[in-house]
């Protein structure tokens, strides 16, 4: 689950305070403990070498070589347990997907999906997405970026840890090609309002809707989201597009 972590890199839960640690810059995650199922352990061991890419600082990723074809590339930050990622990759088979997730059970779960659905268009970085973007993703190379249900950091004093901040968005948009898109979704309305404000203020982005967007057909409803909708909870999608070069 994507986030800003200004704490020391030790195991934590989403709601744990940082203990007053000094700010250490933008990160896309909070390290969490998690139990691995036997299927996830097996998937990591058997499929990890093929589908989990090594982080190599300063070395641009050759996506055509990685996927064996030229295709639009979508980058996902924090895919959780990978259910939505796998369904989208199956639906948009003409696109290639790179997902970043540091939570090992989630990596194992997505690897299981890859095997079960025979997905050749998904690769994984088990590494901080911010560093992957900065070090390995070429400028103006991504067709799209997905950020679904990032940690909302409900408490006001923790809002600064949210991922969608002007500094991060300004860096992120540099990696999206002109005409490419940024799709965010959240079930926390105050965060949705912040997203709308921050993305709307970025000069290189333009909103594809008059405010919040209709949920694109390619984004499936998660079990958690379905449960929330039945309880009357809202979900907000935002789809912005990188402006064409003048």
Coordinates of N, CA and C in Angstrom, one line a residue:
X1 N 0.8 -1.2 0.0 CA 0.0 0.0 0.0 C 0.9 1.2 0.0
X2 N 0.7 2.1 -1.0 CA 1.7 3.2 -1.1 C 1.5 4.2 0.0
X3 N 2.6 4.9 0.3 CA 2.6 5.8 1.4 C 3.8 6.7 1.4
X4 N 3.9 7.7 2.3 CA 5.1 8.4 2.6 C 5.5 7.9 4.0
X5 N 6.8 7.5 4.1 CA 7.3 7.0 5.4 C 8.4 7.9 5.8
X6 N 8.2 8.7 6.9 CA 9.3 9.5 7.4 C 9.8 8.9 8.6
X7 N 9.6 7.6 8.9 CA 10.1 6.9 10.0 C 11.4 6.2 9.6
X8 N 12.0 5.6 10.6 CA 13.2 4.8 10.3 C 12.7 3.5 9.6
X9 N 13.5 2.8 8.8 CA 13.0 1.7 8.0 C 12.9 0.4 8.9
X10 N 12.0 0.4 9.8 CA 11.7 -0.8 10.6 C 10.3 -1.2 10.5
X11 N 10.0 -2.5 10.8 CA 8.6 -2.9 10.7 C 7.6 -2.0 11.4
X12 N 6.5 -1.7 10.7 CA 5.5 -0.9 11.3 C 4.1 -1.2 10.8
X13 N 3.1 -0.7 11.4 CA 1.8 -0.8 10.9 C 1.3 0.5 10.3
X14 N 0.3 0.5 9.5 CA -0.1 1.8 8.8 C -0.4 2.9 9.8
X15 N -0.9 2.6 11.0 CA -1.3 3.6 12.0 C -0.3 3.9 13.0
X16 N 0.8 3.2 13.0 CA 1.8 3.4 14.0 C 2.5 4.8 13.9
X17 N 2.8 5.5 14.9 CA 3.4 6.8 14.8 C 4.9 6.6 14.5
X18 N 5.6 7.7 14.1 CA 7.0 7.5 13.7 C 7.9 7.7 14.8
X19 N 7.4 8.0 16.0 CA 8.3 8.1 17.2 C 9.2 9.3 17.1
X20 N 8.8 10.3 16.3 CA 9.6 11.5 16.2 C 10.9 11.4 15.4
X21 N 11.0 10.4 14.6 CA 12.2 10.2 13.7 C 12.3 11.3 12.7
X22 N 13.5 11.7 12.3 CA 13.6 12.8 11.4 C 13.1 12.4 10.0
X23 N 12.6 13.4 9.2 CA 12.0 13.1 7.9 C 13.1 12.6 7.0
X24 N 12.8 11.5 6.2 CA 13.8 10.9 5.3 C 13.4 10.9 3.9
X25 N 12.5 11.8 3.5 CA 12.1 11.9 2.1 C 10.9 11.0 1.7
X26 N 10.5 11.1 0.4 CA 9.4 10.4 0.0 C 9.7 8.9 -0.2
X27 N 8.8 8.1 0.4 CA 8.8 6.7 0.1 C 7.4 6.3 -0.2
X28 N 7.3 5.2 -0.9 CA 5.9 4.7 -1.4 C 5.3 3.7 -0.5
X29 N 5.9 3.5 0.7 CA 5.5 2.3 1.5 C 5.7 2.5 3.0
X30 N 5.1 1.7 3.7 CA 5.5 1.4 5.1 C 5.7 -0.1 5.3
X31 N 6.8 -0.4 5.8 CA 7.2 -1.9 6.0 C 6.3 -2.5 7.0
X32 N 5.6 -3.6 6.6 CA 4.7 -4.3 7.5 C 5.1 -5.7 7.7
X33 N 4.8 -6.3 8.9 CA 5.0 -7.7 9.1 C 3.8 -8.4 8.4
X34 N 4.0 -9.6 7.9 CA 2.9 -10.3 7.3 C 3.3 -11.8 7.2
X35 N 2.3 -12.6 7.4 CA 2.5 -14.1 7.3 C 2.4 -14.5 5.8
X36 N 3.3 -15.4 5.5 CA 3.3 -16.0 4.1 C 2.6 -17.3 4.1
X37 N 1.6 -17.5 3.2 CA 1.0 -18.8 3.0 C 2.0 -19.7 2.2
X38 N 1.8 -21.0 2.3 CA 2.7 -21.9 1.6 C 2.6 -21.7 0.1
X39 N 1.5 -21.3 -0.4 CA 1.4 -21.1 -1.8 C 2.2 -19.8 -2.3
X40 N 2.2 -18.8 -1.4 CA 2.9 -17.6 -1.7 C 4.4 -17.9 -1.6
X41 N 4.8 -18.7 -0.6 CA 6.3 -19.0 -0.4 C 6.7 -19.8 -1.7
X42 N 5.9 -20.7 -2.1 CA 6.3 -21.5 -3.3 C 6.3 -20.7 -4.6
X43 N 5.4 -19.7 -4.7 CA 5.4 -18.8 -5.9 C 6.6 -18.0 -5.9
X44 N 7.0 -17.4 -4.7 CA 8.2 -16.6 -4.6 C 9.4 -17.4 -5.1
X45 N 9.5 -18.6 -4.6 CA 10.7 -19.4 -4.9 C 10.8 -19.8 -6.3
X46 N 9.6 -20.2 -6.9 CA 9.6 -20.8 -8.2 C 9.4 -19.8 -9.3
X47 N 8.6 -18.7 -9.1 CA 8.3 -17.7 -10.1 C 9.0 -16.4 -9.9
X48 N 9.5 -16.2 -8.7 CA 10.2 -14.9 -8.4 C 11.4 -14.6 -9.4
X49 N 12.2 -15.6 -9.6 CA 13.4 -15.4 -10.5 C 13.0 -14.9 -11.9
X50 N 11.8 -15.3 -12.4 CA 11.4 -14.9 -13.7 C 10.6 -13.6 -13.7
X51 N 9.8 -13.4 -12.7 CA 8.9 -12.2 -12.8 C 9.2 -11.1 -11.8
X52 N 10.1 -11.3 -10.9 CA 10.5 -10.2 -10.0 C 11.8 -9.6 -10.5
X53 N 11.8 -8.4 -10.8 CA 12.9 -7.7 -11.4 C 13.9 -7.2 -10.3
X54 N 15.2 -7.3 -10.5 CA 16.1 -6.8 -9.5 C 16.2 -5.2 -9.6
X55 N 16.3 -4.6 -8.5 CA 16.5 -3.1 -8.5 C 17.9 -2.9 -8.8
X56 N 18.2 -2.0 -9.8 CA 19.5 -1.7 -10.2 C 19.6 -0.2 -10.3
X57 N 20.2 0.5 -9.3 CA 20.3 1.9 -9.3 C 21.0 2.5 -10.5
X58 N 20.4 3.4 -11.2 CA 21.0 4.1 -12.3 C 21.0 3.4 -13.6
X59 N 20.3 2.2 -13.6 CA 20.2 1.4 -14.9 C 18.8 1.4 -15.4
X60 N 18.6 2.1 -16.6 CA 17.3 2.2 -17.1 C 16.7 0.8 -17.5
X61 N 15.5 0.6 -17.2 CA 14.8 -0.7 -17.6 C 14.5 -0.7 -19.0
X62 N 14.9 -1.7 -19.7 CA 14.6 -2.0 -21.1 C 13.3 -2.8 -21.1
X63 N 12.1 -2.1 -21.2 CA 10.9 -2.9 -21.1 C 10.7 -3.8 -22.3
X64 N 11.1 -3.4 -23.5 CA 11.0 -4.3 -24.7 C 11.7 -5.6 -24.5
X65 N 12.9 -5.5 -23.8 CA 13.7 -6.7 -23.6 C 13.0 -7.5 -22.5
X66 N 12.5 -6.9 -21.4 CA 11.9 -7.6 -20.3 C 10.6 -8.3 -20.7
X67 N 9.8 -7.7 -21.5 CA 8.5 -8.3 -21.9 C 8.6 -9.0 -23.3
X68 N 9.6 -8.8 -24.0 CA 9.8 -9.5 -25.3 C 8.9 -8.9 -26.4
X69 N 8.5 -7.6 -26.2 CA 7.7 -6.9 -27.2 C 7.6 -5.4 -26.9
X70 N 7.2 -4.7 -27.9 CA 6.9 -3.2 -27.7 C 5.4 -3.1 -27.4
X71 N 5.1 -2.5 -26.3 CA 3.7 -2.3 -25.9 C 3.6 -1.2 -24.9
X72 N 2.5 -0.5 -24.7 CA 2.3 0.5 -23.7 C 2.6 -0.1 -22.3
X73 N 3.3 0.7 -21.5 CA 3.7 0.2 -20.2 C 2.9 1.0 -19.1
X74 N 2.3 0.3 -18.2 CA 1.6 0.9 -17.0 C 2.3 0.5 -15.8
X75 N 2.6 1.5 -14.9 CA 3.3 1.4 -13.7 C 2.3 1.5 -12.5
X76 N 2.3 0.5 -11.6 CA 1.4 0.5 -10.5 C 2.2 0.6 -9.2
X77 N 1.8 1.5 -8.3 CA 2.5 1.8 -7.1 C 1.6 1.1 -5.9
X78 N 2.1 0.1 -5.3 CA 1.5 -0.5 -4.2 C 0.3 -1.3 -4.6
X79 N 0.5 -2.6 -5.1 CA -0.6 -3.4 -5.6 C -1.3 -4.3 -4.6
X80 N -0.8 -4.2 -3.3 CA -1.5 -4.9 -2.3 C -1.3 -6.4 -2.5
X81 N -2.4 -7.2 -2.6 CA -2.4 -8.6 -2.8 C -2.5 -8.9 -4.3
X82 N -2.5 -7.9 -5.2 CA -2.4 -8.1 -6.6 C -3.7 -8.6 -7.3
X83 N -4.8 -8.6 -6.6 CA -6.0 -9.1 -7.3 C -6.4 -8.2 -8.5
X84 N -6.5 -6.9 -8.2 CA -6.9 -5.9 -9.2 C -5.8 -5.9 -10.3
X85 N -4.6 -5.9 -10.0 CA -3.5 -5.9 -11.0 C -3.6 -7.0 -12.0
X86 N -3.9 -8.2 -11.4 CA -4.0 -9.4 -12.3 C -5.2 -9.3 -13.2
X87 N -6.3 -8.8 -12.7 CA -7.5 -8.7 -13.5 C -7.4 -7.6 -14.6
X88 N -6.7 -6.5 -14.2 CA -6.5 -5.5 -15.2 C -5.6 -6.0 -16.3
X89 N -4.5 -6.6 -15.9 CA -3.5 -7.2 -16.9 C -4.2 -8.2 -17.8
X90 N -5.1 -8.9 -17.3 CA -5.9 -9.9 -18.1 C -6.8 -9.2 -19.1
X91 N -7.4 -8.1 -18.6 CA -8.4 -7.3 -19.5 C -7.6 -6.5 -20.5
X92 N -6.5 -5.9 -20.1 CA -5.7 -5.1 -21.1 C -4.5 -5.9 -21.5
X93 N -4.7 -6.9 -22.2 CA -3.6 -7.8 -22.6 C -2.6 -7.2 -23.5
X94 N -3.0 -6.1 -24.2 CA -2.1 -5.4 -25.1 C -1.2 -4.4 -24.4
X95 N -1.3 -4.3 -23.1 CA -0.5 -3.5 -22.3 C 0.5 -4.4 -21.4
X96 N 1.6 -3.8 -21.0 CA 2.5 -4.5 -20.1 C 2.4 -3.7 -18.8
X97 N 2.6 -4.4 -17.7 CA 2.4 -3.9 -16.3 C 3.6 -4.1 -15.4
X98 N 4.0 -3.1 -14.8 CA 5.1 -3.2 -13.8 C 4.5 -2.7 -12.5
X99 N 4.5 -3.6 -11.5 CA 4.0 -3.3 -10.2 C 5.0 -3.3 -9.1
X100 N 4.9 -2.3 -8.2 CA 5.9 -2.2 -7.1 C 5.2 -2.4 -5.8
X101 N 5.7 -3.3 -5.0 CA 5.1 -3.6 -3.7 C 6.3 -4.2 -2.8
X102 N 6.4 -3.7 -1.6 CA 7.4 -4.2 -0.7 C 6.9 -5.3 0.2
X103 N 5.6 -5.4 0.3 CA 5.0 -6.4 1.2 C 5.1 -7.8 0.6
X104 N 5.9 -8.6 1.2 CA 6.3 -9.9 0.6 C 5.1 -10.8 0.3
X105 N 4.1 -10.9 1.3 CA 2.9 -11.8 1.0 C 2.2 -11.3 -0.3
X106 N 2.1 -9.9 -0.5 CA 1.5 -9.4 -1.7 C 2.2 -9.8 -2.9
X107 N 3.5 -9.8 -2.9 CA 4.3 -10.2 -4.1 C 4.1 -11.7 -4.4
X108 N 4.0 -12.5 -3.3 CA 3.8 -13.9 -3.5 C 2.4 -14.1 -4.1
X109 N 1.4 -13.4 -3.6 CA 0.0 -13.5 -4.1 C -0.1 -13.1 -5.5
X110 N 0.5 -12.1 -6.0 CA 0.5 -11.7 -7.4 C 1.2 -12.7 -8.2
X111 N 2.3 -13.3 -7.8 CA 2.9 -14.3 -8.5 C 2.0 -15.5 -8.7
X112 N 1.2 -15.8 -7.7 CA 0.2 -16.9 -7.9 C -0.8 -16.6 -9.0
X113 N -1.2 -15.3 -9.0 CA -2.2 -14.9 -10.0 C -1.6 -15.0 -11.4
X114 N -0.3 -14.6 -11.5 CA 0.4 -14.7 -12.8 C 0.4 -16.1 -13.3
X115 N 0.7 -17.0 -12.4 CA 0.7 -18.4 -12.8 C -0.7 -19.0 -13.2
X116 N -1.7 -18.7 -12.3 CA -3.0 -19.2 -12.5 C -3.6 -18.6 -13.8
X117 N -3.4 -17.3 -14.1 CA -4.0 -16.7 -15.2 C -3.1 -16.7 -16.4
X118 N -1.9 -17.2 -16.3 CA -0.9 -17.3 -17.4 C -0.7 -15.9 -17.9
X119 N -0.3 -15.0 -17.1 CA -0.1 -13.6 -17.4 C 1.4 -13.4 -17.8
X120 N 1.6 -13.1 -19.1 CA 3.0 -12.8 -19.5 C 3.3 -11.4 -19.5
X121 N 2.3 -10.5 -19.2 CA 2.5 -9.1 -19.3 C 2.6 -8.4 -17.9
X122 N 3.1 -9.1 -16.9 CA 3.2 -8.5 -15.6 C 4.6 -8.8 -15.1
X123 N 5.3 -7.8 -14.5 CA 6.5 -7.9 -13.8 C 6.5 -7.1 -12.5
X124 N 7.3 -7.5 -11.6 CA 7.2 -6.9 -10.2 C 8.6 -6.4 -9.8
X125 N 8.5 -5.3 -9.1 CA 9.7 -4.8 -8.3 C 9.3 -4.9 -6.8
X126 N 10.0 -5.7 -6.0 CA 9.8 -5.7 -4.6 C 10.8 -4.7 -4.0
X127 N 10.4 -3.4 -4.2 CA 11.3 -2.3 -3.9 C 10.4 -1.0 -3.8
X128 N 11.0 0.0 -3.2 CA 10.3 1.3 -3.1 C 10.1 1.9 -4.5
X129 N 8.8 2.1 -4.8 CA 8.4 2.6 -6.1 C 9.1 4.0 -6.5
X130 N 9.3 4.8 -5.5 CA 9.9 6.1 -5.7 C 11.3 5.9 -6.3
X131 N 12.1 5.0 -5.7 CA 13.4 4.8 -6.1 C 13.4 4.1 -7.5
X132 N 12.5 3.2 -7.7 CA 12.4 2.5 -9.0 C 12.2 3.6 -10.1
X133 N 11.2 4.5 -9.8 CA 10.9 5.5 -10.8 C 12.1 6.4 -11.1
X134 N 12.8 6.9 -10.0 CA 13.9 7.8 -10.2 C 15.1 7.1 -10.8
X135 N 15.3 5.9 -10.5 CA 16.6 5.2 -10.9 C 16.5 4.4 -12.2
X136 N 15.3 3.8 -12.5 CA 15.2 2.8 -13.5 C 14.1 3.1 -14.6
X137 N 13.2 4.0 -14.4 CA 12.2 4.3 -15.4 C 12.6 5.6 -16.2
X138 N 12.6 5.4 -17.5 CA 13.0 6.6 -18.3 C 12.0 7.7 -18.3
X139 N 12.4 8.9 -18.5 CA 11.4 10.0 -18.6 C 10.5 9.8 -19.8
X140 N 9.2 10.2 -19.6 CA 8.2 10.2 -20.6 C 8.1 8.9 -21.3
X141 N 8.2 7.8 -20.5 CA 8.1 6.4 -21.1 C 6.8 5.7 -20.7
X142 N 6.1 6.1 -19.7 CA 5.0 5.3 -19.2 C 3.7 5.7 -19.9
X143 N 2.9 4.8 -20.3 CA 1.6 5.0 -20.9 C 0.6 5.4 -19.8
X144 N 0.8 4.9 -18.6 CA -0.1 5.1 -17.4 C 0.5 4.8 -16.1
X145 N -0.1 5.3 -15.0 CA 0.3 5.0 -13.7 C -0.9 4.8 -12.9
X146 N -1.0 3.7 -12.1 CA -2.1 3.4 -11.2 C -1.7 3.5 -9.8
X147 N -2.5 4.2 -9.0 CA -2.3 4.3 -7.5 C -3.6 4.1 -6.9
X148 N -3.9 2.9 -6.4 CA -5.2 2.5 -5.9 C -5.2 2.4 -4.4
X149 N -6.1 3.1 -3.8 CA -6.3 3.0 -2.3 C -5.0 3.1 -1.5
X150 N -4.2 4.2 -1.8 CA -3.0 4.4 -0.9 C -3.4 4.7 0.5
X151 N -2.5 4.5 1.4 CA -2.8 4.7 2.8 C -3.2 6.1 3.0
X152 N -4.4 6.3 3.6 CA -5.0 7.7 3.8 C -4.4 8.5 4.9
X153 N -3.7 7.8 5.9 CA -3.2 8.4 7.1 C -4.3 9.4 7.6
X154 N -5.3 8.8 8.2 CA -6.5 9.5 8.7 C -6.2 10.7 9.6
X155 N -5.3 10.5 10.6 CA -5.0 11.5 11.6 C -4.3 12.7 10.9
X156 N -4.8 13.9 11.3 CA -4.3 15.1 10.7 C -2.8 15.3 10.8
X157 N -2.3 14.9 11.9 CA -0.8 15.1 12.1 C 0.0 14.1 11.3
X158 N -0.7 13.1 10.7 CA 0.0 12.2 9.8 C -0.2 12.4 8.3
X159 N -1.0 13.5 8.0 CA -1.4 13.7 6.6 C -0.2 14.0 5.7
X160 N 0.9 14.4 6.3 CA 2.1 14.7 5.6 C 2.8 13.5 5.0
X161 N 2.4 12.3 5.5 CA 2.9 11.0 5.0 C 2.2 10.5 3.8
X162 N 1.1 11.2 3.4 CA 0.4 10.7 2.2 C 1.2 10.8 1.0
X163 N 1.0 9.8 0.1 CA 1.9 9.8 -1.1 C 1.6 10.9 -2.0
X164 N 0.3 11.2 -2.2 CA 0.0 12.2 -3.2 C 0.2 13.6 -2.7
X165 N 1.4 14.1 -2.9 CA 1.8 15.5 -2.5 C 2.5 16.1 -3.7
X166 N 2.5 17.5 -3.7 CA 3.0 18.2 -4.9 C 4.4 17.8 -5.3
X167 N 5.3 17.6 -4.3 CA 6.7 17.2 -4.7 C 6.7 15.8 -5.4
X168 N 6.0 14.9 -4.9 CA 6.0 13.5 -5.5 C 5.3 13.6 -6.9
X169 N 4.2 14.3 -7.0 CA 3.5 14.3 -8.3 C 4.4 15.0 -9.4
X170 N 5.1 16.0 -9.0 CA 5.9 16.7 -9.9 C 7.0 15.8 -10.5
X171 N 7.5 14.9 -9.6 CA 8.5 13.9 -10.1 C 7.9 12.8 -10.9
X172 N 6.7 12.3 -10.5 CA 6.0 11.2 -11.1 C 5.6 11.6 -12.5
X173 N 5.1 12.8 -12.7 CA 4.6 13.1 -14.1 C 5.7 13.2 -15.1
X174 N 6.9 13.4 -14.7 CA 8.0 13.4 -15.6 C 8.2 12.1 -16.3
X175 N 7.7 11.0 -15.7 CA 7.9 9.7 -16.3 C 6.7 9.2 -17.2
X176 N 5.7 10.0 -17.2 CA 4.5 9.7 -18.0 C 4.6 10.4 -19.4
X177 N 4.4 9.7 -20.4 CA 4.5 10.3 -21.7 C 3.4 11.2 -22.0
X178 N 3.6 12.2 -22.9 CA 2.5 13.1 -23.3 C 1.3 12.3 -23.8
X179 N 0.1 12.6 -23.2 CA -1.1 11.8 -23.5 C -1.3 10.6 -22.6
X180 N -0.3 10.3 -21.8 CA -0.4 9.2 -20.8 C -1.3 9.7 -19.7
X181 N -1.6 8.7 -18.8 CA -2.6 9.1 -17.7 C -2.1 8.7 -16.3
X182 N -2.6 9.3 -15.3 CA -2.4 9.0 -13.9 C -3.8 8.7 -13.3
X183 N -4.0 7.5 -12.8 CA -5.3 7.1 -12.3 C -5.2 6.7 -10.8
X184 N -5.8 7.5 -10.0 CA -5.8 7.3 -8.5 C -7.2 6.9 -8.1
X185 N -7.3 6.2 -7.0 CA -8.6 5.9 -6.4 C -8.4 5.8 -4.9
X186 N -9.4 6.3 -4.2 CA -9.4 6.2 -2.7 C -10.8 6.1 -2.2
X187 N -10.9 5.5 -1.0 CA -12.3 5.5 -0.3 C -12.3 6.4 0.9
X188 N -11.4 7.3 0.9 CA -11.3 8.3 2.0 C -11.5 9.7 1.5
X189 N -12.7 10.3 1.7 CA -13.0 11.5 1.0 C -12.0 12.7 1.2
X190 N -11.6 12.9 2.5 CA -10.6 14.0 2.6 C -9.3 13.8 1.8
X191 N -8.9 12.6 1.6 CA -7.7 12.3 0.8 C -8.1 12.5 -0.7
X192 N -9.3 12.1 -1.1 CA -9.8 12.4 -2.5 C -9.7 13.9 -2.8
X193 N -10.2 14.7 -1.8 CA -10.1 16.1 -2.0 C -8.7 16.7 -2.1
X194 N -7.8 16.1 -1.3 CA -6.4 16.5 -1.4 C -5.8 16.1 -2.8
X195 N -6.2 14.9 -3.2 CA -5.7 14.4 -4.5 C -6.2 15.4 -5.6
X196 N -7.4 15.7 -5.6 CA -8.0 16.6 -6.6 C -7.3 17.9 -6.6
X197 N -7.0 18.4 -5.4 CA -6.3 19.7 -5.3 C -4.9 19.6 -5.9
X198 N -4.1 18.6 -5.4 CA -2.7 18.5 -5.8 C -2.6 18.2 -7.3
X199 N -3.4 17.2 -7.8 CA -3.3 16.9 -9.2 C -3.7 18.1 -10.1
X200 N -4.7 18.8 -9.6 CA -5.2 19.9 -10.4 C -4.3 21.1 -10.5
X201 N -3.3 21.1 -9.5 CA -2.4 22.2 -9.4 C -1.1 21.9 -10.2
X202 N -0.9 20.7 -10.7 CA 0.2 20.3 -11.4 C 0.1 20.8 -12.9
X203 N 1.0 21.6 -13.3 CA 0.9 22.3 -14.6 C 0.9 21.3 -15.8
X204 N 1.6 20.1 -15.6 CA 1.7 19.1 -16.7 C 0.5 18.2 -16.8
X205 N -0.4 18.3 -15.9 CA -1.6 17.4 -15.9 C -2.9 18.2 -16.2
X206 N -3.8 17.5 -16.8 CA -5.1 18.0 -17.0 C -6.1 16.9 -16.7
X207 N -7.2 17.4 -16.0 CA -8.2 16.5 -15.6 C -9.1 16.0 -16.7
X208 N -9.4 14.7 -16.8 CA -10.2 14.2 -17.9 C -11.7 14.3 -17.5
X209 N -12.0 14.8 -16.3 CA -13.4 14.9 -15.9 C -13.6 16.3 -15.2
X210 N -14.8 16.6 -15.0 CA -15.1 17.9 -14.3 C -15.1 17.5 -12.8
X211 N -13.9 17.3 -12.2 CA -13.8 16.8 -10.8 C -13.4 15.4 -10.8
X212 N -14.2 14.6 -10.1 CA -13.9 13.2 -10.0 C -14.4 12.4 -11.2
X213 N -13.7 11.3 -11.6 CA -14.1 10.6 -12.8 C -15.0 9.4 -12.5
X214 N -15.7 9.0 -13.5 CA -16.4 7.7 -13.4 C -15.3 6.6 -13.3
X215 N -15.6 5.5 -12.6 CA -14.7 4.4 -12.5 C -14.5 3.8 -13.9
X216 N -13.2 3.9 -14.4 CA -12.9 3.2 -15.7 C -13.3 1.8 -15.6
X217 N -13.8 1.3 -16.8 CA -14.2 -0.1 -16.8 C -13.1 -1.1 -16.5
X218 N -11.9 -0.8 -16.8 CA -10.8 -1.7 -16.6 C -10.5 -1.9 -15.1
X219 N -10.9 -1.0 -14.2 CA -10.6 -1.2 -12.8 C -11.6 -2.0 -12.1
X220 N -11.3 -3.2 -11.7 CA -12.3 -4.1 -11.0 C -12.6 -3.6 -9.6
X221 N -13.8 -3.9 -9.1 CA -14.1 -3.7 -7.7 C -13.4 -4.7 -6.8
X222 N -12.7 -4.3 -5.8 CA -12.1 -5.3 -4.9 C -13.2 -5.8 -3.9
X223 N -12.9 -6.8 -3.2 CA -13.8 -7.3 -2.1 C -14.0 -6.3 -1.1
X224 N -13.0 -5.6 -0.7 CA -13.0 -4.6 0.4 C -13.9 -3.4 -0.1
X225 N -13.7 -3.0 -1.4 CA -14.5 -1.9 -2.0 C -16.0 -2.3 -2.1
X226 N -16.3 -3.5 -2.5 CA -17.6 -4.0 -2.6 C -18.3 -3.9 -1.3
X227 N -17.6 -4.4 -0.3 CA -18.2 -4.4 1.1 C -18.5 -2.9 1.5
X228 N -17.6 -2.0 1.3 CA -17.7 -0.7 1.6 C -18.9 0.0 0.9
X229 N -19.0 -0.3 -0.4 CA -20.1 0.3 -1.2 C -21.5 -0.2 -0.6
X230 N -21.6 -1.4 -0.2 CA -22.8 -2.0 0.3 C -23.2 -1.3 1.7
X231 N -22.1 -0.8 2.3 CA -22.4 -0.1 3.6 C -22.6 1.4 3.4
X232 N -22.6 1.8 2.1 CA -22.8 3.2 1.8 C -21.6 4.1 1.8
X233 N -20.4 3.5 1.8 CA -19.1 4.2 1.7 C -18.8 4.7 0.3
X234 N -18.2 5.8 0.2 CA -17.9 6.3 -1.2 C -16.5 5.8 -1.7
X235 N -16.4 5.8 -3.0 CA -15.1 5.6 -3.6 C -14.9 6.7 -4.7
X236 N -13.7 7.3 -4.7 CA -13.5 8.4 -5.7 C -12.3 8.0 -6.6
X237 N -12.6 8.1 -7.9 CA -11.6 7.9 -8.9 C -11.1 9.2 -9.5
X238 N -9.9 9.4 -9.8 CA -9.3 10.6 -10.4 C -8.5 10.1 -11.6
X239 N -8.8 10.6 -12.8 CA -8.0 10.3 -13.9 C -7.5 11.6 -14.6
X240 N -6.2 11.8 -14.5 CA -5.6 13.0 -15.1 C -4.7 12.5 -16.3
X241 N -4.5 13.4 -17.2 CA -3.7 13.1 -18.4 C -2.5 14.0 -18.5
X242 N -1.4 13.5 -18.9 CA -0.3 14.5 -19.1 C -0.5 15.3 -20.4
X243 N -0.3 16.6 -20.2 CA -0.6 17.5 -21.4 C 0.4 17.2 -22.5
X244 N 0.0 17.3 -23.7 CA 0.9 17.1 -24.9 C 2.0 18.2 -24.9
X245 N 3.2 17.9 -25.4 CA 4.2 18.8 -25.6 C 3.8 20.0 -26.5
X246 N 4.1 21.2 -26.1 CA 3.8 22.3 -26.9 C 4.8 22.5 -28.1

